[in-house]
mmCIF file of C-alpha atoms in Angstrom:
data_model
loop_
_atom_site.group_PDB
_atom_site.id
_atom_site.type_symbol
_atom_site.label_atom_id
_atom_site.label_comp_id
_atom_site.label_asym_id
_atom_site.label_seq_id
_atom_site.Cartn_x
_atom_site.Cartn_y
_atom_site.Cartn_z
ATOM 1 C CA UNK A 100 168.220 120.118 84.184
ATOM 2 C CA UNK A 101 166.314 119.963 81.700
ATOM 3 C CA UNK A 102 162.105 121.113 81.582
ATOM 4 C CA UNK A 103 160.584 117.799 81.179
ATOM 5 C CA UNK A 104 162.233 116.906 84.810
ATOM 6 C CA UNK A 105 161.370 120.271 86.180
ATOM 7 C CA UNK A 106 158.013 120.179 85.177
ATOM 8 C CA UNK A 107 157.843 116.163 86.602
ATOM 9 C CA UNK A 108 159.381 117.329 90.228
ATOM 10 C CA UNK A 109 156.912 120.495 89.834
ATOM 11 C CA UNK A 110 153.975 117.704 89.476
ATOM 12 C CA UNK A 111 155.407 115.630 92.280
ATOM 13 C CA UNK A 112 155.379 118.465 94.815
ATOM 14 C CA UNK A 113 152.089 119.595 94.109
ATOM 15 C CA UNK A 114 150.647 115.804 94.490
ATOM 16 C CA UNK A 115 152.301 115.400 97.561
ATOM 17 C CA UNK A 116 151.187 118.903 99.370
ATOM 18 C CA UNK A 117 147.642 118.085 97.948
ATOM 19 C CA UNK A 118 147.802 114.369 99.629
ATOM 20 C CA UNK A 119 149.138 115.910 102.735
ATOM 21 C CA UNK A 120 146.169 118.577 103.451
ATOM 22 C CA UNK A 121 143.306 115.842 102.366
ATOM 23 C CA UNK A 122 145.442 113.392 104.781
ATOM 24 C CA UNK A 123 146.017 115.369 107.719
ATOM 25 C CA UNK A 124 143.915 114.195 110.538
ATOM 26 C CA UNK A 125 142.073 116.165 112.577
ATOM 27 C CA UNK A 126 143.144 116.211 116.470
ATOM 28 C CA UNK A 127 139.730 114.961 118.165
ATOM 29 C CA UNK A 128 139.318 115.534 122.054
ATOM 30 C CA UNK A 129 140.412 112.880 124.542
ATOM 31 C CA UNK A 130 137.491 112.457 126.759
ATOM 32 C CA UNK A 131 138.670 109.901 129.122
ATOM 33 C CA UNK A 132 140.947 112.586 130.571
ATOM 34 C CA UNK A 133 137.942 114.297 132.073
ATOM 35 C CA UNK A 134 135.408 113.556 134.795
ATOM 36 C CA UNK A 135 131.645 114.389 134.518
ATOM 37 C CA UNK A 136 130.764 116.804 137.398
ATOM 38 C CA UNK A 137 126.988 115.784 138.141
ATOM 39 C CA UNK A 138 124.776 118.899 138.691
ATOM 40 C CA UNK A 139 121.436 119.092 140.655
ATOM 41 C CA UNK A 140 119.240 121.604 139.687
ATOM 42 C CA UNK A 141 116.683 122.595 141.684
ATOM 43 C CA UNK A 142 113.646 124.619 140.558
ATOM 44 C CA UNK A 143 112.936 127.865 141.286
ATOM 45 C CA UNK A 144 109.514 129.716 140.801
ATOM 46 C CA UNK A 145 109.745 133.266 139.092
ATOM 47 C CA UNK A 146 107.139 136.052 139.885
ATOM 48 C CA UNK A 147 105.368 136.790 136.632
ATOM 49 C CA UNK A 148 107.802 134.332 134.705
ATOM 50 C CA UNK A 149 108.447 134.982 130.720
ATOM 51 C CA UNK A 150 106.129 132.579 128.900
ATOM 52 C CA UNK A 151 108.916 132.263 125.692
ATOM 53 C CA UNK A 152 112.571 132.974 127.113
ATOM 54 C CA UNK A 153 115.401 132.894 124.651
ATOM 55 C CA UNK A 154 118.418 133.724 126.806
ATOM 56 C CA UNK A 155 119.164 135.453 130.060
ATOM 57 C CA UNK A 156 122.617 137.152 131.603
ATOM 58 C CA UNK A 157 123.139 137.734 135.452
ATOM 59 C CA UNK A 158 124.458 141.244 136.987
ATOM 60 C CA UNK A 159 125.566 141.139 140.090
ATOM 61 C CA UNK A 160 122.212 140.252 141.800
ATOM 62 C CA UNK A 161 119.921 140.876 138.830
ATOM 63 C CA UNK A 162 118.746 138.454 136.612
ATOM 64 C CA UNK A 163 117.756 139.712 132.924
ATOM 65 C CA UNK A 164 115.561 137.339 130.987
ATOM 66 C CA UNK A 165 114.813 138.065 127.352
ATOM 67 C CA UNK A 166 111.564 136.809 126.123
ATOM 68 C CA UNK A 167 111.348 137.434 122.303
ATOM 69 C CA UNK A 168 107.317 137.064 121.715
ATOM 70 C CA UNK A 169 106.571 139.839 124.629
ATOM 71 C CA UNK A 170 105.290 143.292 122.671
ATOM 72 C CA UNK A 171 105.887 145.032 125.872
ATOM 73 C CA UNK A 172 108.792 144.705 128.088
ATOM 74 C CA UNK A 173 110.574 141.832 126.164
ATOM 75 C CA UNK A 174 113.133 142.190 129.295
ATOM 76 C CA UNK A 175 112.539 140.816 132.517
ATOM 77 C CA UNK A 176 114.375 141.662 135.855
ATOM 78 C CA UNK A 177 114.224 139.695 138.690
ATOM 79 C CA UNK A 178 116.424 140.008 142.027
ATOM 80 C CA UNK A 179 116.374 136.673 143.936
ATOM 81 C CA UNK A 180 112.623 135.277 142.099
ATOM 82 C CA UNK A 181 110.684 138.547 142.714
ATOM 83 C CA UNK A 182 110.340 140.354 139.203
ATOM 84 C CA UNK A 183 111.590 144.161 139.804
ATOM 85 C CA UNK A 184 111.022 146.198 136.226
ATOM 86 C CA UNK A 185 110.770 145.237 132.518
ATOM 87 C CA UNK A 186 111.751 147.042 129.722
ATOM 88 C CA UNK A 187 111.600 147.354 125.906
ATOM 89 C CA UNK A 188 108.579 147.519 123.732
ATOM 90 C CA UNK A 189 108.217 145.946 120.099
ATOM 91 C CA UNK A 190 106.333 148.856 117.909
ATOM 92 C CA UNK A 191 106.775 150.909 114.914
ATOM 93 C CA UNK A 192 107.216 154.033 117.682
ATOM 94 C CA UNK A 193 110.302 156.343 118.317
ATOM 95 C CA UNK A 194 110.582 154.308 121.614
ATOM 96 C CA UNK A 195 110.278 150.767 120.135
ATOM 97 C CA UNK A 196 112.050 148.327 118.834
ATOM 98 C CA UNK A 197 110.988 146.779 115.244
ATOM 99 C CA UNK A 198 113.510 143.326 115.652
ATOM 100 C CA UNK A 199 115.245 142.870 118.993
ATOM 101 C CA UNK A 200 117.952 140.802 119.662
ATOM 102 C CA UNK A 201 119.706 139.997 122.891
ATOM 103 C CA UNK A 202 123.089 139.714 123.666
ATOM 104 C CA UNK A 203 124.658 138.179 126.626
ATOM 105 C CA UNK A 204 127.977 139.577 126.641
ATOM 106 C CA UNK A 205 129.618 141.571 129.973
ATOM 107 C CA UNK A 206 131.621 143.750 127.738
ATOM 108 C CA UNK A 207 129.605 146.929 129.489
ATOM 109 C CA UNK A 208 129.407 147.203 133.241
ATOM 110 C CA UNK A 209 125.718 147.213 134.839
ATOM 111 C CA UNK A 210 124.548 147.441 130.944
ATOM 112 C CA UNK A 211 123.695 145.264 128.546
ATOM 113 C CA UNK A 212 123.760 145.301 124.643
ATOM 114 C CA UNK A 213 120.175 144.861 123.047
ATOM 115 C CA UNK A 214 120.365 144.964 118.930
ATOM 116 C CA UNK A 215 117.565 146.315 116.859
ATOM 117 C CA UNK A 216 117.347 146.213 113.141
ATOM 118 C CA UNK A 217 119.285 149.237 112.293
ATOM 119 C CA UNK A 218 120.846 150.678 116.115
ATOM 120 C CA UNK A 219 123.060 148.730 118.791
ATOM 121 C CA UNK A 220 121.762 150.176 122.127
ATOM 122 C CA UNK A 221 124.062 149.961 125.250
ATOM 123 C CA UNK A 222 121.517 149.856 127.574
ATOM 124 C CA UNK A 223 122.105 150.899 131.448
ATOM 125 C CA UNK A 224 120.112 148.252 133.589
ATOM 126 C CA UNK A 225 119.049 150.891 136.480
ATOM 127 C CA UNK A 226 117.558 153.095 133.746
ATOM 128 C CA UNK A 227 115.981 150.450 132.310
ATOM 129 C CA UNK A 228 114.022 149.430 135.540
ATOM 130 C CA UNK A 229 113.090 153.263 135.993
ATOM 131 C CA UNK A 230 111.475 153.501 132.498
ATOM 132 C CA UNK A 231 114.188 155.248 130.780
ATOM 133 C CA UNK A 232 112.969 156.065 127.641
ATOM 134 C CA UNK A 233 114.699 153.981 124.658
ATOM 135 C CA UNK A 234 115.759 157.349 122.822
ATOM 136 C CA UNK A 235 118.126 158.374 125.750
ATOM 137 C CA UNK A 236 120.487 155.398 125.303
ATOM 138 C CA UNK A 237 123.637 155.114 123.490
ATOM 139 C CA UNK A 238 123.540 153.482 120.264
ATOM 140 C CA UNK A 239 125.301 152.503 117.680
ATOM 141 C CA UNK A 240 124.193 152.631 114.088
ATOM 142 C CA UNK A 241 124.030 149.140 112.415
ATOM 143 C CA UNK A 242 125.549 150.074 108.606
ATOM 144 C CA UNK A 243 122.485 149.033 105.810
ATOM 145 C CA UNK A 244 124.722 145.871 104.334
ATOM 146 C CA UNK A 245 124.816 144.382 108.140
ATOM 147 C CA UNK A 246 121.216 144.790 108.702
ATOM 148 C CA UNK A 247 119.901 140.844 108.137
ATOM 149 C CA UNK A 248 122.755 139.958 111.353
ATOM 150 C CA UNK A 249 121.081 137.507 113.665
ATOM 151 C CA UNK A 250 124.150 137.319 115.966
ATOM 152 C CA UNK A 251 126.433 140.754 116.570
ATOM 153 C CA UNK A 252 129.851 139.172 117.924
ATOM 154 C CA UNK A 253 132.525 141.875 118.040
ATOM 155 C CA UNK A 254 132.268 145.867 118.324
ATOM 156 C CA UNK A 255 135.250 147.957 118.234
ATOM 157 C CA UNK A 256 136.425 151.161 117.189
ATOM 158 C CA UNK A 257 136.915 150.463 113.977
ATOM 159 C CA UNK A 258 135.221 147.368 113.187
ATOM 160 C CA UNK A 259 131.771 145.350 113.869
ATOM 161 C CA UNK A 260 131.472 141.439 113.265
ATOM 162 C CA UNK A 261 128.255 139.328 113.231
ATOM 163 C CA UNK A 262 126.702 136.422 111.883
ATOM 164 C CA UNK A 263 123.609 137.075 109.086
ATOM 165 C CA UNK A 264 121.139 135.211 107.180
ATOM 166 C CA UNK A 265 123.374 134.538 104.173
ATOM 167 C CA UNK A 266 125.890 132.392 102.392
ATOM 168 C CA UNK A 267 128.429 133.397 104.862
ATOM 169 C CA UNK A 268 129.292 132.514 108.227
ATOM 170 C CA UNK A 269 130.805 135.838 109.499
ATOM 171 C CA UNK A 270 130.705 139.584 108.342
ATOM 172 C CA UNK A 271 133.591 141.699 109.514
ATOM 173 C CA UNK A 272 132.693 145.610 108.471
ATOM 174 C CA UNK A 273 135.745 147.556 108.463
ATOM 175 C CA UNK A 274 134.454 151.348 109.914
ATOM 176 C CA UNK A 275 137.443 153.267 109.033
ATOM 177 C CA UNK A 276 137.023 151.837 105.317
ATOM 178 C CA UNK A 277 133.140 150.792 105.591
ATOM 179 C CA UNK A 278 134.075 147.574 103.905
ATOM 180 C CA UNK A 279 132.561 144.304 104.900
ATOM 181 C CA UNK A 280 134.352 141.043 104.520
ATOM 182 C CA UNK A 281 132.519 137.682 104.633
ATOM 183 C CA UNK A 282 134.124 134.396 105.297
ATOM 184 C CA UNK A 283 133.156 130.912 105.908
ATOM 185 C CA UNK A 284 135.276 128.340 108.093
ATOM 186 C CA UNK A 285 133.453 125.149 107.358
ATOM 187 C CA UNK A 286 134.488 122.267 104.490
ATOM 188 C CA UNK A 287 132.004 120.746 102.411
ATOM 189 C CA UNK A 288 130.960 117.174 103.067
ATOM 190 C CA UNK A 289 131.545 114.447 99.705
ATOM 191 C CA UNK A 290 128.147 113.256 100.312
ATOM 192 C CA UNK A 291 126.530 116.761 99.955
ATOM 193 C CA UNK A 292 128.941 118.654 97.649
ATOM 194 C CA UNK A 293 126.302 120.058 95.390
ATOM 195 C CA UNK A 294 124.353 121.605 98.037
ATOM 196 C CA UNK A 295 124.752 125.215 97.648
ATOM 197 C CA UNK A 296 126.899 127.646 100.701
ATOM 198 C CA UNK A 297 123.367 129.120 101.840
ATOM 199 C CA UNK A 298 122.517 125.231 102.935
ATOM 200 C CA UNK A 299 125.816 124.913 104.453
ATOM 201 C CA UNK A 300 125.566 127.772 106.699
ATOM 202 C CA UNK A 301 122.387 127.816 107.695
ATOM 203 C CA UNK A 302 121.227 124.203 107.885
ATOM 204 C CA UNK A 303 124.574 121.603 107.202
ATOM 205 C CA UNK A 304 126.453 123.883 109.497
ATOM 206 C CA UNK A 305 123.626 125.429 111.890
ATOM 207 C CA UNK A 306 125.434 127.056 114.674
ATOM 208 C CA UNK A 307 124.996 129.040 117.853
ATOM 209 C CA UNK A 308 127.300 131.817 117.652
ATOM 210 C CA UNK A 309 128.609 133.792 120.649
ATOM 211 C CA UNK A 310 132.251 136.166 121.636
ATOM 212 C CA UNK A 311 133.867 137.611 124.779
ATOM 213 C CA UNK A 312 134.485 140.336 122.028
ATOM 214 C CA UNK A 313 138.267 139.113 121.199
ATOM 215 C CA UNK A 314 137.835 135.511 120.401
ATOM 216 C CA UNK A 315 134.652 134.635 118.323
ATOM 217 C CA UNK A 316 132.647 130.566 119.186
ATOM 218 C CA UNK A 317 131.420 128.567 116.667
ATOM 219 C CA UNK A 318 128.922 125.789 118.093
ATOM 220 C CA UNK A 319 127.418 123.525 116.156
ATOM 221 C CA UNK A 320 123.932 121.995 116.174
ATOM 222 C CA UNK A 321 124.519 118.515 113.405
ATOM 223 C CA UNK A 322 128.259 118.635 114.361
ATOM 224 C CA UNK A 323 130.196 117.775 117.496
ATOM 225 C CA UNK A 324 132.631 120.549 116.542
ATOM 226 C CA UNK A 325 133.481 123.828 118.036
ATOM 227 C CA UNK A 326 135.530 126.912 115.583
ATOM 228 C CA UNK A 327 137.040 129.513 117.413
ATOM 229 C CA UNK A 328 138.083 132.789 115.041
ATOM 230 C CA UNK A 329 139.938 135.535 116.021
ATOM 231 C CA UNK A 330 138.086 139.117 115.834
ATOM 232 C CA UNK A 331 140.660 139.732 112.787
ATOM 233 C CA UNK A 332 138.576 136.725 110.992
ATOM 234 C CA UNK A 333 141.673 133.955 111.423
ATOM 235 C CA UNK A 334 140.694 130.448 112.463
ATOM 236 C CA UNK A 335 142.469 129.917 115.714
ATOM 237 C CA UNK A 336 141.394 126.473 116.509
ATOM 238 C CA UNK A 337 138.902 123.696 115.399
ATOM 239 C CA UNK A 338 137.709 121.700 118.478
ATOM 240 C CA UNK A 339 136.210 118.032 117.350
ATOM 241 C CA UNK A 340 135.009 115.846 119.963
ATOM 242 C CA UNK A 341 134.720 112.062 119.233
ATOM 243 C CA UNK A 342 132.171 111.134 116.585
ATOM 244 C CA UNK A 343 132.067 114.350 115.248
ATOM 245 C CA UNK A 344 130.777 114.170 111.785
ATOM 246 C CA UNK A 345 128.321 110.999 113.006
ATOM 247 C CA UNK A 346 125.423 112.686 111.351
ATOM 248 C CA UNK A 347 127.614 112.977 107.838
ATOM 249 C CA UNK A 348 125.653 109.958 106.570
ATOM 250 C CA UNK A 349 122.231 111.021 108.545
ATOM 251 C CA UNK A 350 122.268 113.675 105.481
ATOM 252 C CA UNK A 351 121.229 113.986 101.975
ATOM 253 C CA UNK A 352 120.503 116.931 99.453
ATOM 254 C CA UNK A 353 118.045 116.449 96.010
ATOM 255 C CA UNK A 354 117.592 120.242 95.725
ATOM 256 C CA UNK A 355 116.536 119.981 99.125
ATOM 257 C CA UNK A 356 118.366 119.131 102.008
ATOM 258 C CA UNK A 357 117.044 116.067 104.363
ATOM 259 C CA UNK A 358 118.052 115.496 107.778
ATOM 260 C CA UNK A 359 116.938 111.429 108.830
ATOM 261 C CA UNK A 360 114.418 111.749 112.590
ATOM 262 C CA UNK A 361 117.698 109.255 114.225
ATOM 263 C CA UNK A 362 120.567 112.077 113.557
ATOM 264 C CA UNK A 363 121.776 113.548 116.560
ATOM 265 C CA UNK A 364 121.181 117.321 118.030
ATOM 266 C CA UNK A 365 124.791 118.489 119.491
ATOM 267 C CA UNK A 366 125.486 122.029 120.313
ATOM 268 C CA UNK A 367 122.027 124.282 120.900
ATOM 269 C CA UNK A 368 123.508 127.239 123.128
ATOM 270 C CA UNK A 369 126.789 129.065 124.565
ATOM 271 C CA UNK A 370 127.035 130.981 127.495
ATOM 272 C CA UNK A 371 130.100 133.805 127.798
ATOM 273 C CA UNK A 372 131.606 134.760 130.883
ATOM 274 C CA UNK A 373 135.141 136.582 131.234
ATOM 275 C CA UNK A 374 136.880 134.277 131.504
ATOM 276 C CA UNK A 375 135.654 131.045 129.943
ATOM 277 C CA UNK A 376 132.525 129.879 127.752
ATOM 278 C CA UNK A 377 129.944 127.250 128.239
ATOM 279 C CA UNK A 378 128.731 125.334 125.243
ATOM 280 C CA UNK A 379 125.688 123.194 125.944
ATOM 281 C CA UNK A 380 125.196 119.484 124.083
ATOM 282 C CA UNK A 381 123.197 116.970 123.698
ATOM 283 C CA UNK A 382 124.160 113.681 121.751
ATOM 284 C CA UNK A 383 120.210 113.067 121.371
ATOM 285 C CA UNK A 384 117.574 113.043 118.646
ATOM 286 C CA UNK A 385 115.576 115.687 117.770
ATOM 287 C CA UNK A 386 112.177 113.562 119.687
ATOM 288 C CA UNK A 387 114.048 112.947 122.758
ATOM 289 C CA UNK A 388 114.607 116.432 123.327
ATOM 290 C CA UNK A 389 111.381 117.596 122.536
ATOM 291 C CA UNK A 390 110.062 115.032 124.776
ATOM 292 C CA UNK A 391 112.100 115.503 127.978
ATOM 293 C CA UNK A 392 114.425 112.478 127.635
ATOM 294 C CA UNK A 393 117.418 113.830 127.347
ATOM 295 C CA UNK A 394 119.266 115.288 129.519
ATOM 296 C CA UNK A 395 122.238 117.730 128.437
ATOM 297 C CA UNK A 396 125.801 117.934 129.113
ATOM 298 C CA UNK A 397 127.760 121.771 129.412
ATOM 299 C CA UNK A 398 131.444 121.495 128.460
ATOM 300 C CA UNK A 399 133.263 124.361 130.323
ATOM 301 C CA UNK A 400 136.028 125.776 127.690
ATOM 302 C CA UNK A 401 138.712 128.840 128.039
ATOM 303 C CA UNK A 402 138.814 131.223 125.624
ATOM 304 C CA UNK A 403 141.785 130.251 123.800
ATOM 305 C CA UNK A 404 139.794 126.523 123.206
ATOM 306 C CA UNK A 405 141.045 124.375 126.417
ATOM 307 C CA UNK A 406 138.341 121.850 127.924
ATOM 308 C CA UNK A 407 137.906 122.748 131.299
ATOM 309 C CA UNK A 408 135.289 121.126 132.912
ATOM 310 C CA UNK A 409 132.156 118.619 131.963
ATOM 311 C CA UNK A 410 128.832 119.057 133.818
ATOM 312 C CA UNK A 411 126.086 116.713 133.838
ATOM 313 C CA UNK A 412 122.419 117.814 133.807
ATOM 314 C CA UNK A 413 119.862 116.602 135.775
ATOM 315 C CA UNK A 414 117.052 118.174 134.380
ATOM 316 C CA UNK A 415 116.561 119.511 130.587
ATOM 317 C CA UNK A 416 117.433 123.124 130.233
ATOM 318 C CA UNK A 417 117.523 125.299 126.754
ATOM 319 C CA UNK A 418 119.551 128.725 127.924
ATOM 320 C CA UNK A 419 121.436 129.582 131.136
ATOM 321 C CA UNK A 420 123.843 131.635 132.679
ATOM 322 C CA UNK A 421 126.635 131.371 134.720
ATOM 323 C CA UNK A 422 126.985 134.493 137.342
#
């Protein structure tokens, strides 16, 4: 054979592997499979409620609200709606915390992790409500190239992932080697291929990130489109619901990027439990959210990316938990 035909079936077999992975089409949810389970809420009035909440987790009967503007005692325990305890100060003290963050995640029994800019605390949720100081807890020491993480998704033995400020969606710091590895999981849009990877991650691809500390959730806000990543960093599976990439042409970038008032808001939060998580969405604008005219839908998923169950709102919500 000689190398003019070599290198012509060489050409042909690249074309057609290339035409193949822009071609393949992406396996979008079928809806009409599931019913919508309407749910009711009902309102229920907290003793000394927290004026800015930003996420809550239930343990067997207490409720833990995280408010992130309150100075002093930016946790909140309640047992039915009576408030029992706070805990955790913001302060530039030994007993303080300079950034908190708050993590929803039942790895720890009766505890709860609670991030600060440089330490992981495991903190136990009796101690907390008898004024434990924050020096007495466990912690974890955050290494100084993970410090700008906004969402801490996996910790191990030997490893840590999160999500940071950054041109990449996930970190994955190796302890054994203290090597970090940074990937992203999202593919550019035509439309806004010159925008550079810090607009994709933090505005094209805005995301609510969340684990059960084995399987890592990608939700996301201007997509109707779910990742979920392996703790090893593989993509397992990309969930994309009908219309997914609607607000592809709601989008433009000139050095900066513009989103147009009529795009739609999808994915905003996402609850973990054991054995399932619970991404809520609401296929609305921006102003009907604000304004109370929406009302959201959660979407019930296992871990391994199975549609379980669609719920219906009644009334509009922003976090929640499931106990």
């Amino acid at each position: 054979m000689s190398v003019k035909i070599i290198i012509k079936l060489l050409l042909l077999i690249l074309v057609v592997s290339l035409s193949s992975c822009f071609s393949k089409e992406k396996q979008v949810l079928n809806l009409d499979e599931f019913s919508i389970n309407n749910v009711d809420l009902s309102l229920m009035e907290l003793d000394s409620p927290p004026l800015f909440p930003k996420g809550c987790v239930c343990i067997d009967s207490t409720l833990i609200i995280y408010d992130a503007k309150e100075k002093e005692g930016f946790l909140s325990f309640y047992r039915g709606n009576r408030k029992v305890g706070c805990f955790g100060n913001r302060g530039e003290g030994p007993n303080d915390f300079r950034i908190p963050r708050f993590f929803p995640n039942k790895k720890y029994s009766n505890s709860i992790l609670v991030g600060d800019t440089d330490k992981l605390y495991i903190i136990d949720i009796d101690s907390a409500m008898a004024n434990v100081p924050l020096s007495s807890f466990p912690f974890e020491a955050i290494p100084e190239n993970l410090r700008l993480y906004n969402y801490l998704l996996c910790v191990t033995d030997s490893m840590l992932v999160v999500n940071q400020t950054g041109e990449f969606q996930l970190a994955f710091y190796d302890k054994i080697k203290d090597n970090v590895e940074r990937k992203n999981y999202f593919e550019k849009i035509s439309s806004l291929y010159s925008a550079p990877n810090l607009c994709y991650t933090m505005q094209i691809y805005d995301a609510y990130y969340t684990s059960n500390n084995e399987s890592l959730v990608i939700a996301y806000k201007h997509r109707k489109q779910i990742d979920i990543i392996s703790k090893s960093g593989d993509l397992v599976k990309q969930i994309y619901f009908p219309n997914y990439d609607m607000n592809n042409s709601k989008m433009s970038f000139n050095g900066n990027l513009i989103i147009e008032e009529d795009s739609k808001r999808f994915f905003t939060y996402v609850y973990p439990d054991e054995d399932s998580f619970y991404a809520l969405c609401w296929n609305d604008t921006k102003e009907n959210i604000k304004y109370g005219k929406a009302k959201p839908l959660i979407y019930k998923f296992d871990w391994e990316g199975n549609l379980n169950q669609i719920y219906q709102l009644n009334q509009c919500i922003s976090y929640f938990c499931v106990s």
